[in-house]
mmCIF file of N, CA, C and O in Angstrom:
data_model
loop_
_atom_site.group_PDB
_atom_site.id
_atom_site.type_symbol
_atom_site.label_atom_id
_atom_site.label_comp_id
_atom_site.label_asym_id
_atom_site.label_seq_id
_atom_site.Cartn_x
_atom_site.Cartn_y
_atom_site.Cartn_z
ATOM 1 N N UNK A 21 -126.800 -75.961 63.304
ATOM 2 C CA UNK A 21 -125.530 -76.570 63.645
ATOM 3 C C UNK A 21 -124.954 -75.841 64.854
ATOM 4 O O UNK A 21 -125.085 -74.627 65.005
ATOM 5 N N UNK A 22 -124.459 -76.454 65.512
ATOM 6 C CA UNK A 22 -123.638 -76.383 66.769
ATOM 7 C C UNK A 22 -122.269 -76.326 67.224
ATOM 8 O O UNK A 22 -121.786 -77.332 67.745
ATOM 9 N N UNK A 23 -121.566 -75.246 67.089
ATOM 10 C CA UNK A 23 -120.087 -75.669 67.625
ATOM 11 C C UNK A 23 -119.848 -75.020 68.275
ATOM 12 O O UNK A 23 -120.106 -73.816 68.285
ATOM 13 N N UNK A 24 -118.844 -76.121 69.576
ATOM 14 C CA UNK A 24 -118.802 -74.975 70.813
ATOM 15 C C UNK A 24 -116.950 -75.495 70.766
ATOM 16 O O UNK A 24 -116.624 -76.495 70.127
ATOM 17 N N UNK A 25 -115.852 -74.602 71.573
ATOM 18 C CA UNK A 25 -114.889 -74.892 71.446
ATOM 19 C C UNK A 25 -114.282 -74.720 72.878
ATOM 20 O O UNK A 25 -114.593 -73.739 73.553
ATOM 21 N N UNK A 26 -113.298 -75.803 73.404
ATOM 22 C CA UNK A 26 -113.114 -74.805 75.037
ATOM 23 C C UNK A 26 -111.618 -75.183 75.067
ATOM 24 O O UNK A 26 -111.437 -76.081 74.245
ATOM 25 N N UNK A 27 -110.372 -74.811 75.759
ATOM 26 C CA UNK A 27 -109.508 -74.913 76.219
ATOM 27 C C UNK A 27 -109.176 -74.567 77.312
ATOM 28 O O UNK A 27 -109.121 -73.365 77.572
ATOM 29 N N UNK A 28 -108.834 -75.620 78.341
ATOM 30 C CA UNK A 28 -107.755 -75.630 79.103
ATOM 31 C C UNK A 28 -106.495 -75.130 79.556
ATOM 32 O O UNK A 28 -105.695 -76.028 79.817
ATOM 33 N N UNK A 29 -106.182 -74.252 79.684
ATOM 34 C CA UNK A 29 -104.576 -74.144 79.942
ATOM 35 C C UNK A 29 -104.535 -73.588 81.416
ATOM 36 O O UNK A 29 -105.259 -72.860 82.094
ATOM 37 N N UNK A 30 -103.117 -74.403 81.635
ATOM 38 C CA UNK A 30 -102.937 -74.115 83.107
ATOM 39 C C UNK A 30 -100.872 -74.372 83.271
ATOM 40 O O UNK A 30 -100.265 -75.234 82.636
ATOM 41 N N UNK A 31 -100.339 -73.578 84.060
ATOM 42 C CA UNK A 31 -99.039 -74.506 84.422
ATOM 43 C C UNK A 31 -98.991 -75.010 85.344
ATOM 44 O O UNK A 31 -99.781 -74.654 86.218
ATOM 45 N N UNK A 32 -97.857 -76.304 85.674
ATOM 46 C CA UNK A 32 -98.166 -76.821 86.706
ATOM 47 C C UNK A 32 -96.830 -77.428 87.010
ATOM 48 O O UNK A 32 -96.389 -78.041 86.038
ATOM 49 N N UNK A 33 -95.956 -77.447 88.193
ATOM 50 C CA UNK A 33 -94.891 -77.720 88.687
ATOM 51 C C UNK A 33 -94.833 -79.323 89.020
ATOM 52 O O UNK A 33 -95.849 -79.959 89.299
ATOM 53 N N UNK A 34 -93.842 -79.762 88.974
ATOM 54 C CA UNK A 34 -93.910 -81.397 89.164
ATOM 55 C C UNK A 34 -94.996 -82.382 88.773
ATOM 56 O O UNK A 34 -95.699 -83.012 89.563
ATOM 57 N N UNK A 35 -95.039 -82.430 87.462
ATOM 58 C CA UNK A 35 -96.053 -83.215 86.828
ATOM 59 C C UNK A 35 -95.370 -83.611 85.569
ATOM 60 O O UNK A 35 -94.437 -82.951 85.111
ATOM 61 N N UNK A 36 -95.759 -84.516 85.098
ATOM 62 C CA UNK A 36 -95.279 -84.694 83.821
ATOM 63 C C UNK A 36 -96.340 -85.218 82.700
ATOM 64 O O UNK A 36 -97.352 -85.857 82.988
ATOM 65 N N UNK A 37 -96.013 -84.907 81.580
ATOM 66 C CA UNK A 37 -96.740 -85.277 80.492
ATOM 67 C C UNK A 37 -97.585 -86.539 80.678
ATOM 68 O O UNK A 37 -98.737 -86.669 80.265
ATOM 69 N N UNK A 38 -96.762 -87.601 81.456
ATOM 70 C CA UNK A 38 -97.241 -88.694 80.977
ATOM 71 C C UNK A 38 -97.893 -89.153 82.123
ATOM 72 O O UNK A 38 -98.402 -90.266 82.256
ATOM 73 N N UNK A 39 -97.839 -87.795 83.359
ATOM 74 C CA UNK A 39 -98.594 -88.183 84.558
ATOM 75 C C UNK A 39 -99.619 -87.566 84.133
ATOM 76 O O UNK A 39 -100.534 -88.377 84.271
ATOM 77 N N UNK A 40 -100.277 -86.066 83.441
ATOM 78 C CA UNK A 40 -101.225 -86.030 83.410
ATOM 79 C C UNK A 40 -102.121 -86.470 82.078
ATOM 80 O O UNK A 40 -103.307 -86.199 81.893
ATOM 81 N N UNK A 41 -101.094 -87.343 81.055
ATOM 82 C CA UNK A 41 -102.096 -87.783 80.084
ATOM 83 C C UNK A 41 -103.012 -89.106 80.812
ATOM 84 O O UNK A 41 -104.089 -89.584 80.454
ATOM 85 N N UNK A 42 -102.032 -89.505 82.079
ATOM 86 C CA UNK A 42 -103.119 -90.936 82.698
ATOM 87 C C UNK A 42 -103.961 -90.163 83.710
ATOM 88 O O UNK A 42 -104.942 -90.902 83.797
ATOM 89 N N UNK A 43 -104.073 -89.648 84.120
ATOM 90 C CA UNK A 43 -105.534 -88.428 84.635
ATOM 91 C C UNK A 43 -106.089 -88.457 83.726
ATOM 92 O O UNK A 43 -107.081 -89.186 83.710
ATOM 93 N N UNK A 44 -105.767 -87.753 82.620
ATOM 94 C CA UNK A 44 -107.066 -87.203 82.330
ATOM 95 C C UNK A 44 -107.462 -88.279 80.727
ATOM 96 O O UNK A 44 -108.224 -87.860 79.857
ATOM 97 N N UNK A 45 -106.924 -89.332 80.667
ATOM 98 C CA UNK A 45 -107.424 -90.788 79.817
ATOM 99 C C UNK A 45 -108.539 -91.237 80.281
ATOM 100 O O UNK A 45 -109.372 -91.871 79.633
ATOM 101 N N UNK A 46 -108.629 -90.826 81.805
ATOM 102 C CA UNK A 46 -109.903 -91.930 82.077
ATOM 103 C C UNK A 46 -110.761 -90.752 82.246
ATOM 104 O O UNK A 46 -111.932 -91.132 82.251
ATOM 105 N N UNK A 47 -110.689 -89.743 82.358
ATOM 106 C CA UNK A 47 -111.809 -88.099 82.472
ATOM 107 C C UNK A 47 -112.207 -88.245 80.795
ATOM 108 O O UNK A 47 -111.643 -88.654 79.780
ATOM 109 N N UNK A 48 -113.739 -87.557 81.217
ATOM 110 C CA UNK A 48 -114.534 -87.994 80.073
ATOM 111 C C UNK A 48 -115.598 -87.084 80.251
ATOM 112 O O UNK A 48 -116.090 -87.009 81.377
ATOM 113 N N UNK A 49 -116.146 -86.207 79.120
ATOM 114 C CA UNK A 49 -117.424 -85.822 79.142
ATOM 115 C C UNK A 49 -118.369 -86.503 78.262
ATOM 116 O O UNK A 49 -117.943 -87.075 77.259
ATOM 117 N N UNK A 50 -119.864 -86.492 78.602
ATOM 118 C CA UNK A 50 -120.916 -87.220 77.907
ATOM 119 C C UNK A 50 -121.644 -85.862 77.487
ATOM 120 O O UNK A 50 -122.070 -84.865 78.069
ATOM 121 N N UNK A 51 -121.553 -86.435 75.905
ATOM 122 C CA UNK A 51 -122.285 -85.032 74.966
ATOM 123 C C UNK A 51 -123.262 -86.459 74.165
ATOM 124 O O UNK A 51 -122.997 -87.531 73.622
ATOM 125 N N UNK A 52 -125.096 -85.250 74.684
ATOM 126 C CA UNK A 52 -126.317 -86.133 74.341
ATOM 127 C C UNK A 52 -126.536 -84.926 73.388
ATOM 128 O O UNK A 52 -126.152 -83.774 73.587
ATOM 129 N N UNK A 53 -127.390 -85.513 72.058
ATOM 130 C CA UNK A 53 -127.984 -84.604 71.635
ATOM 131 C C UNK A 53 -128.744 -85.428 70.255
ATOM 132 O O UNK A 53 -128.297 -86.416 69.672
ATOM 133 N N UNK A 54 -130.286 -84.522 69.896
ATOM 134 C CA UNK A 54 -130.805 -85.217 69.361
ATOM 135 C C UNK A 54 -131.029 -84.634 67.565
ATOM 136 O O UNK A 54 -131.462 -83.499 67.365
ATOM 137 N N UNK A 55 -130.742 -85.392 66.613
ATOM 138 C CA UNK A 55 -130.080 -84.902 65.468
ATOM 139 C C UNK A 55 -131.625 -84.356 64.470
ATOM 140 O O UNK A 55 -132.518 -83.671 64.969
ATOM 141 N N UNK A 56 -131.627 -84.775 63.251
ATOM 142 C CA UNK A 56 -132.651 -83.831 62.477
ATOM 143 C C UNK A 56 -133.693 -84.964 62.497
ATOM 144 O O UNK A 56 -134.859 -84.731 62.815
ATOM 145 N N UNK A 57 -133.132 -86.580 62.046
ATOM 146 C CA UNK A 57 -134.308 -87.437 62.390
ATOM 147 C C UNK A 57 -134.534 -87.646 63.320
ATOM 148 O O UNK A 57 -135.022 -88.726 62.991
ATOM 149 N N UNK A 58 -134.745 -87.631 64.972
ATOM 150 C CA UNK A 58 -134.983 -87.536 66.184
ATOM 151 C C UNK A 58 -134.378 -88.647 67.047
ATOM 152 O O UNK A 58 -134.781 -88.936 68.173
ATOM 153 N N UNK A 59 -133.469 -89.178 66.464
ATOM 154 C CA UNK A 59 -132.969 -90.035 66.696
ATOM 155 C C UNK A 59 -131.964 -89.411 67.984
ATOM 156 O O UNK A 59 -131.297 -88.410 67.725
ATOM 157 N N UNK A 60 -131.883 -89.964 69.233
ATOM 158 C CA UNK A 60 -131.022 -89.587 70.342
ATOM 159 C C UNK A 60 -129.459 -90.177 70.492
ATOM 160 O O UNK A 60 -129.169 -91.373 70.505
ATOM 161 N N UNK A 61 -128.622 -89.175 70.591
ATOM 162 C CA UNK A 61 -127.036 -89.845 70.000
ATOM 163 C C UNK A 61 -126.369 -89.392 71.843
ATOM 164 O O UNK A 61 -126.790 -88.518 72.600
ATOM 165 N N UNK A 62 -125.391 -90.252 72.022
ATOM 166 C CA UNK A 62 -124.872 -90.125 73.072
ATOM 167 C C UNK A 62 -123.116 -90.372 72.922
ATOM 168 O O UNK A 62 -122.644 -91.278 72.236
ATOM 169 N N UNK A 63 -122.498 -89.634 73.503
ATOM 170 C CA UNK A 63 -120.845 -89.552 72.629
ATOM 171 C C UNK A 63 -119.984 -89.512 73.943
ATOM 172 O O UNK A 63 -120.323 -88.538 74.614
ATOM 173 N N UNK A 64 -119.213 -90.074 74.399
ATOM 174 C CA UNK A 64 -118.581 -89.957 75.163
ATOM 175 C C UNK A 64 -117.146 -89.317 74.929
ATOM 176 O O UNK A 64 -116.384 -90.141 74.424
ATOM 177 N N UNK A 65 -116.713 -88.393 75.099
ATOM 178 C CA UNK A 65 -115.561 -87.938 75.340
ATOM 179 C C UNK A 65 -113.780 -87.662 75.763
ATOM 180 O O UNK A 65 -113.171 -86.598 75.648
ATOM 181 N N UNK A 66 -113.472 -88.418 76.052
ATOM 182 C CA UNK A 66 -112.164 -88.942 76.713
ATOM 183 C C UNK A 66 -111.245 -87.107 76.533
ATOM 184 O O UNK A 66 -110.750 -86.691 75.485
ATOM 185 N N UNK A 67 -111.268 -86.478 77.653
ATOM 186 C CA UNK A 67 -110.094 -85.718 77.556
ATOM 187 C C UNK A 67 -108.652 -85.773 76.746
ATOM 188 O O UNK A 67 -108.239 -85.153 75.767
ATOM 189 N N UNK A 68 -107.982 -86.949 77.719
ATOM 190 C CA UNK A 68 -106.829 -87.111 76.951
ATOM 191 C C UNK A 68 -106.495 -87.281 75.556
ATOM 192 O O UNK A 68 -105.507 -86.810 74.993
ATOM 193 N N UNK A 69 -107.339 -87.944 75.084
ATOM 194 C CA UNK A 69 -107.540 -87.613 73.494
ATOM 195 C C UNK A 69 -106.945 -85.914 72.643
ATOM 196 O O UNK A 69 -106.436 -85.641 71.556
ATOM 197 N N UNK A 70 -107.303 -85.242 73.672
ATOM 198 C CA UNK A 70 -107.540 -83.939 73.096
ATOM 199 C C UNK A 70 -106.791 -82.798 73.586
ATOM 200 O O UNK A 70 -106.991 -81.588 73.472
ATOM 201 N N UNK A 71 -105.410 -83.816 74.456
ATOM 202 C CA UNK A 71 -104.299 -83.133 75.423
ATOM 203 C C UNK A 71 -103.217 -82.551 74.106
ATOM 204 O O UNK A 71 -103.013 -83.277 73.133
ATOM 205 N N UNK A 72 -102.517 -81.047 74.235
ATOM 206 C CA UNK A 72 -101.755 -80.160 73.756
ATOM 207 C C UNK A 72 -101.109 -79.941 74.026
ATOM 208 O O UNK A 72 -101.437 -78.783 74.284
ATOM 209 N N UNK A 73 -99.586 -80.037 74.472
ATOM 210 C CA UNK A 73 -98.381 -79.680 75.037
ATOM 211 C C UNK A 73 -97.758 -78.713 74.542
ATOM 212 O O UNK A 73 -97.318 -78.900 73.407
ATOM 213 N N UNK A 74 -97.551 -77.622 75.069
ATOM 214 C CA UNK A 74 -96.602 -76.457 74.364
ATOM 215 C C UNK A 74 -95.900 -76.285 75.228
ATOM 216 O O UNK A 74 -96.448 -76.230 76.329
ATOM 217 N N UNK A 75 -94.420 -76.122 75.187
ATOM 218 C CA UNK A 75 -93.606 -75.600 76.130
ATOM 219 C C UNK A 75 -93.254 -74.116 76.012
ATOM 220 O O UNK A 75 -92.516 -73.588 76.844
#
């Protein structure tokens, strides 16, 4: 089994929540990987999904 974990953090002046949840809605990583029956799985990712706001 496999788990990898990453975060982001950054600040950023004149932006807003809802400017960078539409950036990064359409940003996407593609995670391939092939499971125990050999079957090949392909998962696409969507960033924004996975956006955290803390002030």
């Amino acid at each position: 089994m496999i788990h990898d974990v990453f975060r982001v953090v950054f600040k950023a002046k004149n932006i807003t929540e809802a400017d960078l949840r539409a950036a990064l809605d359409e940003t996407y990583l593609n995670v391939m990987y092939e499971n125990l029956s050999g079957d090949v799985v392909i998962d696409k990712i969507y960033l924004g999904d996975y956006l955290d706001f803390n002030d």
